[in-house]
Short mmCIF file of C-alpha atoms in Angstrom, two decimals:
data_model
loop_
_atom_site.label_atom_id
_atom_site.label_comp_id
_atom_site.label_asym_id
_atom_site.label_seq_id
_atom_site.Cartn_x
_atom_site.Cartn_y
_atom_site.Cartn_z
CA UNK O 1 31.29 115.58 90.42
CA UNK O 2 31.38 111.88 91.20
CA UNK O 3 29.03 111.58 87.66
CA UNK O 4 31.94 113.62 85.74
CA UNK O 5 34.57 111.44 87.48
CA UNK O 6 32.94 107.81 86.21
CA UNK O 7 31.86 109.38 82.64
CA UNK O 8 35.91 110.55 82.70
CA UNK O 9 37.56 107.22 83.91
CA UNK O 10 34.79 105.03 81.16
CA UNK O 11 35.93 107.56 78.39
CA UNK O 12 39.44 106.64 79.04
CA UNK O 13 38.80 103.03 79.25
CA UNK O 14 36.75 102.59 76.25
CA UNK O 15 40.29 104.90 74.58
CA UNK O 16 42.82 102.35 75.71
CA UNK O 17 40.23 99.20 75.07
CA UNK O 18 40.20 100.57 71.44
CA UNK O 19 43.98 101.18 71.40
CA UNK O 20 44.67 97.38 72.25
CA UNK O 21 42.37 96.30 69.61
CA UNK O 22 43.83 98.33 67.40
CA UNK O 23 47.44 98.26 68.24
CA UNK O 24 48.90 98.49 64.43
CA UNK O 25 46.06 101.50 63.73
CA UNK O 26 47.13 103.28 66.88
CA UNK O 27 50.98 102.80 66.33
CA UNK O 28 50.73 103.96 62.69
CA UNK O 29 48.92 107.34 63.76
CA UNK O 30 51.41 108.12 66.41
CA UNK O 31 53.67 107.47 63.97
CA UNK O 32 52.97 109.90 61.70
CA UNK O 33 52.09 112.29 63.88
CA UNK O 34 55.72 111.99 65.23
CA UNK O 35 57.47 111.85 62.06
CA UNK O 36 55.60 114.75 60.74
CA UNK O 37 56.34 117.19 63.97
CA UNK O 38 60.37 115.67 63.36
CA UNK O 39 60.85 116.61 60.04
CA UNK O 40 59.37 120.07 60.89
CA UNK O 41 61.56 120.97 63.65
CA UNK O 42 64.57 118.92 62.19
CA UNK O 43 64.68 121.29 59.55
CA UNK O 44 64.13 124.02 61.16
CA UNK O 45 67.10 123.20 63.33
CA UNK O 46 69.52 122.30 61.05
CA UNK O 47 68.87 125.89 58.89
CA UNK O 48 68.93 128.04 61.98
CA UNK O 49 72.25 126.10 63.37
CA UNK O 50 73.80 126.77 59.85
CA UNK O 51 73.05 130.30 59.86
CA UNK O 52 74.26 130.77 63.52
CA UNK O 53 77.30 129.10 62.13
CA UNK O 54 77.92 131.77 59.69
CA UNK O 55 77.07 134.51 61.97
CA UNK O 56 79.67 133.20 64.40
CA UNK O 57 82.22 132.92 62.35
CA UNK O 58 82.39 136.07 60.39
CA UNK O 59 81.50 137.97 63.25
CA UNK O 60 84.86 138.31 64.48
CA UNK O 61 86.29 139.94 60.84
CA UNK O 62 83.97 142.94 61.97
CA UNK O 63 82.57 145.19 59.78
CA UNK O 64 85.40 147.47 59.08
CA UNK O 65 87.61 144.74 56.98
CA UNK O 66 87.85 144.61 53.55
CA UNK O 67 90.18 142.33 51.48
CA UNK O 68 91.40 143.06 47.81
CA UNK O 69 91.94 140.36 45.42
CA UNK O 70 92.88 140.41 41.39
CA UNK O 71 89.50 140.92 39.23
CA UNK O 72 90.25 137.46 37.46
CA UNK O 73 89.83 135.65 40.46
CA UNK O 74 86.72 135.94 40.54
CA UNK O 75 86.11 135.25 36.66
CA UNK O 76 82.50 134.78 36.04
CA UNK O 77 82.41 134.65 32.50
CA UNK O 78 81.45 137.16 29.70
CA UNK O 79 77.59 138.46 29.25
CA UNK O 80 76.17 139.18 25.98
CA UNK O 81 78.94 137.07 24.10
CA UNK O 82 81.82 139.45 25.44
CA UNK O 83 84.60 137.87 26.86
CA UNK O 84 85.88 139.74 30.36
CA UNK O 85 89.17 140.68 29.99
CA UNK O 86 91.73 138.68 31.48
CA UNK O 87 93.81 140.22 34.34
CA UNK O 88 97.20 138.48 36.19
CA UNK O 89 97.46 137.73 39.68
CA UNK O 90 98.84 140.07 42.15
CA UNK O 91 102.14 139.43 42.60
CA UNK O 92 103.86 139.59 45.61
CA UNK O 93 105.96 142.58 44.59
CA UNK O 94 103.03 144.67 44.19
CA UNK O 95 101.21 142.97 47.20
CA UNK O 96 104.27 144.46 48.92
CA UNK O 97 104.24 147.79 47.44
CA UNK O 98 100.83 148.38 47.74
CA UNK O 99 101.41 147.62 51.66
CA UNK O 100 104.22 150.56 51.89
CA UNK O 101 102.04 152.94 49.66
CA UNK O 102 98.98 152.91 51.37
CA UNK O 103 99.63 155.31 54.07
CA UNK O 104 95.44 155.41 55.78
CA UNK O 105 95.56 154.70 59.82
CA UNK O 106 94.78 150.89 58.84
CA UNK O 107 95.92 147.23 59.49
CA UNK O 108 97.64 145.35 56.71
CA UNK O 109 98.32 141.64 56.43
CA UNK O 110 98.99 139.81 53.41
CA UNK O 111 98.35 136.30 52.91
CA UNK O 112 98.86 133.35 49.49
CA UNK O 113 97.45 129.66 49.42
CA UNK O 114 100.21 127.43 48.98
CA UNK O 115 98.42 124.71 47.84
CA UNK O 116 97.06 121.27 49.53
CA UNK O 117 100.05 119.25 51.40
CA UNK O 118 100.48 116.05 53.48
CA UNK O 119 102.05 116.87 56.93
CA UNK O 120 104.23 114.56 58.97
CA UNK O 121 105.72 113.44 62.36
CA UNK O 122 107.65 110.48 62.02
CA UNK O 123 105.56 107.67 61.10
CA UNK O 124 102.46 109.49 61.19
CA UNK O 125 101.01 111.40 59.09
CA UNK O 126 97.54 113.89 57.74
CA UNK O 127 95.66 113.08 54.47
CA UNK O 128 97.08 115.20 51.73
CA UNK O 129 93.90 117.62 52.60
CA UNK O 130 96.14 120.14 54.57
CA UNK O 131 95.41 123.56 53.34
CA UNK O 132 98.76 125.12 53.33
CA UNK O 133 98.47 129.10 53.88
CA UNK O 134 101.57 131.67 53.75
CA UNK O 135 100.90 134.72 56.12
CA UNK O 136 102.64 137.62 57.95
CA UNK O 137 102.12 138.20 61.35
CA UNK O 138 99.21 140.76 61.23
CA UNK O 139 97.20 137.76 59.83
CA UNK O 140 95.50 136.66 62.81
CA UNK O 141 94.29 140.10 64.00
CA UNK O 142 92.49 140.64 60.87
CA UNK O 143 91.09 136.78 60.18
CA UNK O 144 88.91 134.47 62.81
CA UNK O 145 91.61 132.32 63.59
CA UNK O 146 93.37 132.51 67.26
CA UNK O 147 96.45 130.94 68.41
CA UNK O 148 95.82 128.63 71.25
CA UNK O 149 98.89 127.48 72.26
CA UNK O 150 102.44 128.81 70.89
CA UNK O 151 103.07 132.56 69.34
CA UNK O 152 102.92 133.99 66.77
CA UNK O 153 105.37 134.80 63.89
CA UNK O 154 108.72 137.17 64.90
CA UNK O 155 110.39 139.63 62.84
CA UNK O 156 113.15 137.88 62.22
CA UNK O 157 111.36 134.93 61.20
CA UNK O 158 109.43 137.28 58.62
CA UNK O 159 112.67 138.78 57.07
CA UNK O 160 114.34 135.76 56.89
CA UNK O 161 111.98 132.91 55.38
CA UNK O 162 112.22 130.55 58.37
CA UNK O 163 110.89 126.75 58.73
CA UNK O 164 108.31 127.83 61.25
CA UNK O 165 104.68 126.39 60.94
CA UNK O 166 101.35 126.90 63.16
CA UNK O 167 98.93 124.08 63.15
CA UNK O 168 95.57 123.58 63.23
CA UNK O 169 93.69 121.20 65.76
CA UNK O 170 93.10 118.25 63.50
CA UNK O 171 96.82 118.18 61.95
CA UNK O 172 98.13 118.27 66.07
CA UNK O 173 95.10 115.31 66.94
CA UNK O 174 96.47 113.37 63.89
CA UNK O 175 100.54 113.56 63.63
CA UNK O 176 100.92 113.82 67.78
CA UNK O 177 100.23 111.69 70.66
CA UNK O 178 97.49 113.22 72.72
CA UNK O 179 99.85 113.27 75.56
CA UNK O 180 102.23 115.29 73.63
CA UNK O 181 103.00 118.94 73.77
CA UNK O 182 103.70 120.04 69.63
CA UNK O 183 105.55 123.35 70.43
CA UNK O 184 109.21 123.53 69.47
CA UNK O 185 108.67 119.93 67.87
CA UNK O 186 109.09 119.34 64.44
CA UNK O 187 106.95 118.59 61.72
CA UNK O 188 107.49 117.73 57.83
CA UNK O 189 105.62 120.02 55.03
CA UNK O 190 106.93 118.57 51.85
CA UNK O 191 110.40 117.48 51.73
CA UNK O 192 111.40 120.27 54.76
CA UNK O 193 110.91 120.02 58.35
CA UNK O 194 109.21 122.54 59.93
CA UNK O 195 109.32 123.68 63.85
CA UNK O 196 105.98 124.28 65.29
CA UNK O 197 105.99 127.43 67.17
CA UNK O 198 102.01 127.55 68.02
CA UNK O 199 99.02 125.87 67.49
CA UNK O 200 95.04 127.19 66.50
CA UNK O 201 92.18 127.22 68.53
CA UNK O 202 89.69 124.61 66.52
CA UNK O 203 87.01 126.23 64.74
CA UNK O 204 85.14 123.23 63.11
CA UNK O 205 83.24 122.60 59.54
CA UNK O 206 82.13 125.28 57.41
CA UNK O 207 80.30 124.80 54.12
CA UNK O 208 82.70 122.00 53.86
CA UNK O 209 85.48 123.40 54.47
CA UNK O 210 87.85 122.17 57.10
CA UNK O 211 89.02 125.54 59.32
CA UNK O 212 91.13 123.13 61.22
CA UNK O 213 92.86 121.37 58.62
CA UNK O 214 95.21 124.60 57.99
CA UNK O 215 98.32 125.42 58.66
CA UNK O 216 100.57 128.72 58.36
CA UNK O 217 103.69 129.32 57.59
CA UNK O 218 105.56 133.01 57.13
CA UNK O 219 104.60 134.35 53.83
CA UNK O 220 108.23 134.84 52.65
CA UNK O 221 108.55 130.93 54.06
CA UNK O 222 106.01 130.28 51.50
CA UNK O 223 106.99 132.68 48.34
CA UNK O 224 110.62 130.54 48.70
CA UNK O 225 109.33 126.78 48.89
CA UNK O 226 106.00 127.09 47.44
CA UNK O 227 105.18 129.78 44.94
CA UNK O 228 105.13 129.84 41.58
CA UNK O 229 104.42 131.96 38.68
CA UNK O 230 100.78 131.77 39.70
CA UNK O 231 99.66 132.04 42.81
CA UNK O 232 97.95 134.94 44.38
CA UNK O 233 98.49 137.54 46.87
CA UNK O 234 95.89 138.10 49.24
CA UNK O 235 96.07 141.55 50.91
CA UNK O 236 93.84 142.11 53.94
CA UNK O 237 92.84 145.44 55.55
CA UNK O 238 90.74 146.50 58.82
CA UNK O 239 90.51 150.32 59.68
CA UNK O 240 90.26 150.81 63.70
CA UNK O 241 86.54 152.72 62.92
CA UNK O 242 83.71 151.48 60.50
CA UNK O 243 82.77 154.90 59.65
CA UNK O 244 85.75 154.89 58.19
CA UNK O 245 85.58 152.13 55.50
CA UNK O 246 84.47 154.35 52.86
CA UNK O 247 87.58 156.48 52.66
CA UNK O 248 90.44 153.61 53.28
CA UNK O 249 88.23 152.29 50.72
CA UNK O 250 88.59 154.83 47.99
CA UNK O 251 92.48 155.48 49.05
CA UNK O 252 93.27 151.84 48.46
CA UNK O 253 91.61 152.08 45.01
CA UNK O 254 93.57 154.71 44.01
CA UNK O 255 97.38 153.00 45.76
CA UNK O 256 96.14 149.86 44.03
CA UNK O 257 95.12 151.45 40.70
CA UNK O 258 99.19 153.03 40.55
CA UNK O 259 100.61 149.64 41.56
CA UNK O 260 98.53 147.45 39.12
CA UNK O 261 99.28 150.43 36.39
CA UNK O 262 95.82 150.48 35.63
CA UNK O 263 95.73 152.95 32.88
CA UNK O 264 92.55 156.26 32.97
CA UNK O 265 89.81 155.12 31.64
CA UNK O 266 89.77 151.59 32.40
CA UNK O 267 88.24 149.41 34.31
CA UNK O 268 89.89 148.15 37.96
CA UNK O 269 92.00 145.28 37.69
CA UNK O 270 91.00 144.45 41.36
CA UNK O 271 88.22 143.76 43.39
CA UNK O 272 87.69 144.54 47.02
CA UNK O 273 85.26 142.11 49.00
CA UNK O 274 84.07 143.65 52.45
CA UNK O 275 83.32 141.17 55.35
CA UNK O 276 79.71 142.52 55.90
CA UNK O 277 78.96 142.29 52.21
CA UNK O 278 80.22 138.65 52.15
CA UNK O 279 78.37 137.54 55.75
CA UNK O 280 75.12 139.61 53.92
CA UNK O 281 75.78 136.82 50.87
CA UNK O 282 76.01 134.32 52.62
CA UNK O 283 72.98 134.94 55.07
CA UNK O 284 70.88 135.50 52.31
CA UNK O 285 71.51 132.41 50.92
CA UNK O 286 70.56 130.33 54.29
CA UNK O 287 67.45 132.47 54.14
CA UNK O 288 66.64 131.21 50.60
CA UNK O 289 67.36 127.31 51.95
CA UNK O 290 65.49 127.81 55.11
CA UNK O 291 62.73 129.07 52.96
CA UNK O 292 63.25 125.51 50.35
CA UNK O 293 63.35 123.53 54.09
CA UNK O 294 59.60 125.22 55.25
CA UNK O 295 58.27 124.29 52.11
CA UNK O 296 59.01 120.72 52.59
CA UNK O 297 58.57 120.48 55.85
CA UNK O 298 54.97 121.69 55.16
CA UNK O 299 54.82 119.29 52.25
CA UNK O 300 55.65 116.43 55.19
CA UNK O 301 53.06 117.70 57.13
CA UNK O 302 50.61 117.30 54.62
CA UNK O 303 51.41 114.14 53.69
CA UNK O 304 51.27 113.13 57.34
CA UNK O 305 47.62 114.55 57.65
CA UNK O 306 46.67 112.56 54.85
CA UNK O 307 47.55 109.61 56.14
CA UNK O 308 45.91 110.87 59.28
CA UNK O 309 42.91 111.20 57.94
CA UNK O 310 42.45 107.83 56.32
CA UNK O 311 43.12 106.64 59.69
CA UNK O 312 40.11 108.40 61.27
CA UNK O 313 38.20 107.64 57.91
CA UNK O 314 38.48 104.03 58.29
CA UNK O 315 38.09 104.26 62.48
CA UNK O 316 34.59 106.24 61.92
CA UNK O 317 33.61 104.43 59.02
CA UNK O 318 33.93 101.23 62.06
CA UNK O 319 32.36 102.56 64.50
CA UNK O 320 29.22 104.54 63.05
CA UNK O 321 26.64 103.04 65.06
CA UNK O 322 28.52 103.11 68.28
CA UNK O 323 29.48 106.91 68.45
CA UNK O 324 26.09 108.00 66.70
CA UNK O 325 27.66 109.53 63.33
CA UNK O 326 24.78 109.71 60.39
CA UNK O 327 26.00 107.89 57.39
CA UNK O 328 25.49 110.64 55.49
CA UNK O 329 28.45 112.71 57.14
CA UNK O 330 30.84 109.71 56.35
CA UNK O 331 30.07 110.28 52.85
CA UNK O 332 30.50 113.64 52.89
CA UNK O 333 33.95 112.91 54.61
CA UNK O 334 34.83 110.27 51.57
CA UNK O 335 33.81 112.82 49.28
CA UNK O 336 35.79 116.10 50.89
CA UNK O 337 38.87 113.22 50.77
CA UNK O 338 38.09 111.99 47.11
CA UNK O 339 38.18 115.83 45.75
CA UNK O 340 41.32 116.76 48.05
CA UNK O 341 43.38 113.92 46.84
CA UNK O 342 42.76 114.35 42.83
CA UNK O 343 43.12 117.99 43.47
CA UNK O 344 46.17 119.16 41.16
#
């Protein structure tokens, strides 16, 4: 035991001897032994956080919602040199009838993007990056945003168009003082002030897109000061049972086929885009980059080894009489390195 302990203790001081007379060989192989491992699990990290992301926030739409948009807004072209034909937006009229029509067991909400605006308090002021978003009060059941602080839209504030806005955490952390409470303070969207009845609960970055950089404002609010000939009506829809998707489904094809006068025989001039069908999309594309982020992370590691290995290369090459390595297996080594390298 005493032989194993002294053979043990010389091993590791002829190690660190050759580490301190080697100090740039020794820091260059831990090195890229580190850098290699990083890269690896960096990227591994960021492409699972990303797809956790996603999961987290679609997974409060549920997968009994389904939202129906005009088929043109989601123009993709023509195929085979045929142009797809050109449909107009939902108005809000027929957002609105389809609503009273479509009689399933079902929550409705409708929502329209009123464009990007600048939003101040005084001398303050955002970036003119505030996504500006008309809704009714059924919004937030069926979407993933929450109200923090505040309420939510009344009745009366529905019917009659009123300045009433909620914000979202990054317009309240730029126009207000931190000590500051923003309820039943006003605001300026435009050339209007605006009272601020509640505030959002932040949800952060996604894809790029700022989710608390929004603010809402009644949906008639928005069809008097901010609609035009153009926009679009958004109409969103969540049954109270999955299983029963498939017929509020089917029924809301056939309400919106009579409001959009859609004649027999042609095609929809709608689309409806279900929230599991959209969090499937966009899952399968992080799979397809945390595939692309493997592949080079592998391609890191193998550079790294290669590197290694001209390390050790050189290091045996040194020390051939001292560790008892025939010359003939160094060749062998330059040879296995010669053939890997001018491999294609």
């Amino acid at each position: 035991m005493t032989l194993i302990n002294s053979a043990t203790r010389e091993n590791i001081r002829i190690a660190f001897g050759a580490i301190r007379s080697q100090k740039l060989r020794a820091i260059l192989t831990m090195s890229i032994i580190a850098v290699g491992i990083m890269c690896l699990v960096g990227i591994i990290t960021i492409t699972s956080a990303m797809e956790n992301k996603i999961n987290s926030e679609f997974s409060t739409l549920g997968s009994n919602t389904f939202t129906v948009y005009s088929a043109n807004s989601r123009y993709d072209g023509g195929h085979g040199g045929e142009q797809k034909k050109s449909y107009g937006v939902f108005s809000y009229e027929e957002a609105k009838n389809f609503t009273e029509r479509f009689k399933y067991d079902a929550y409705i909400s409708m929502s329209a993007f009123g464009g990007m605006m600048v939003v101040k308090n005084g001398s303050k002021k955002t970036n003119p990056n505030i996504t500006l978003l008309g809704c009714d009060n059924g919004y937030f059941a069926l979407s993933s945003y929450e109200i923090d602080a505040g309420r939510n839209f009344s009745m009366n504030e529905m019917e009659h168009g009123s300045n009433v806005v909620i914000l979202g955490k990054d317009i309240t952390d730029k126009v207000f003082e931190s000590s500051q409470n923003p309820i039943g303070l006003e605001v300026t969207l435009g050339d209007q002030k605006y009272l601020v009845i509640g505030t959002l609960l932040p949800k952060g970055n996604t894809f790029g897109m700022a989710g608390d950089n929004q603010c809402m404002i009644p949906i008639s609010n928005l069809r008097k000061n901010f609609a035009g000939s153009h926009t679009e009506y958004a109409i969103n829809v969540r049954v109270k049972n999955a299983d029963q998707l498939d017929n509020a489904v089917s029924e809301a094809k056939g309400v919106l086929r009579q409001v959009r006068k859609d004649k027999p025989g042609e095609s929809d001039s709608f689309e409806i885009e279900m929230s599991d069908s959209l969090v499937e999309e966009l899952t399968s594309m992080t799979s397809s980059l945390t595939t692309g982020a493997s592949v080079i992370g592998i391609i890191t590691l193998l550079s790294a080894g290669i590197g290694l290995m001209n390390i050790m290369l050189v290091s045996v090459s040194e020390r051939t009489r001292e560790i008892g390595t025939a010359n003939p297996w160094v060749r062998h080594l330059k040879l296995f390195e010669c053939n890997f390298l001018s491999s294609p």
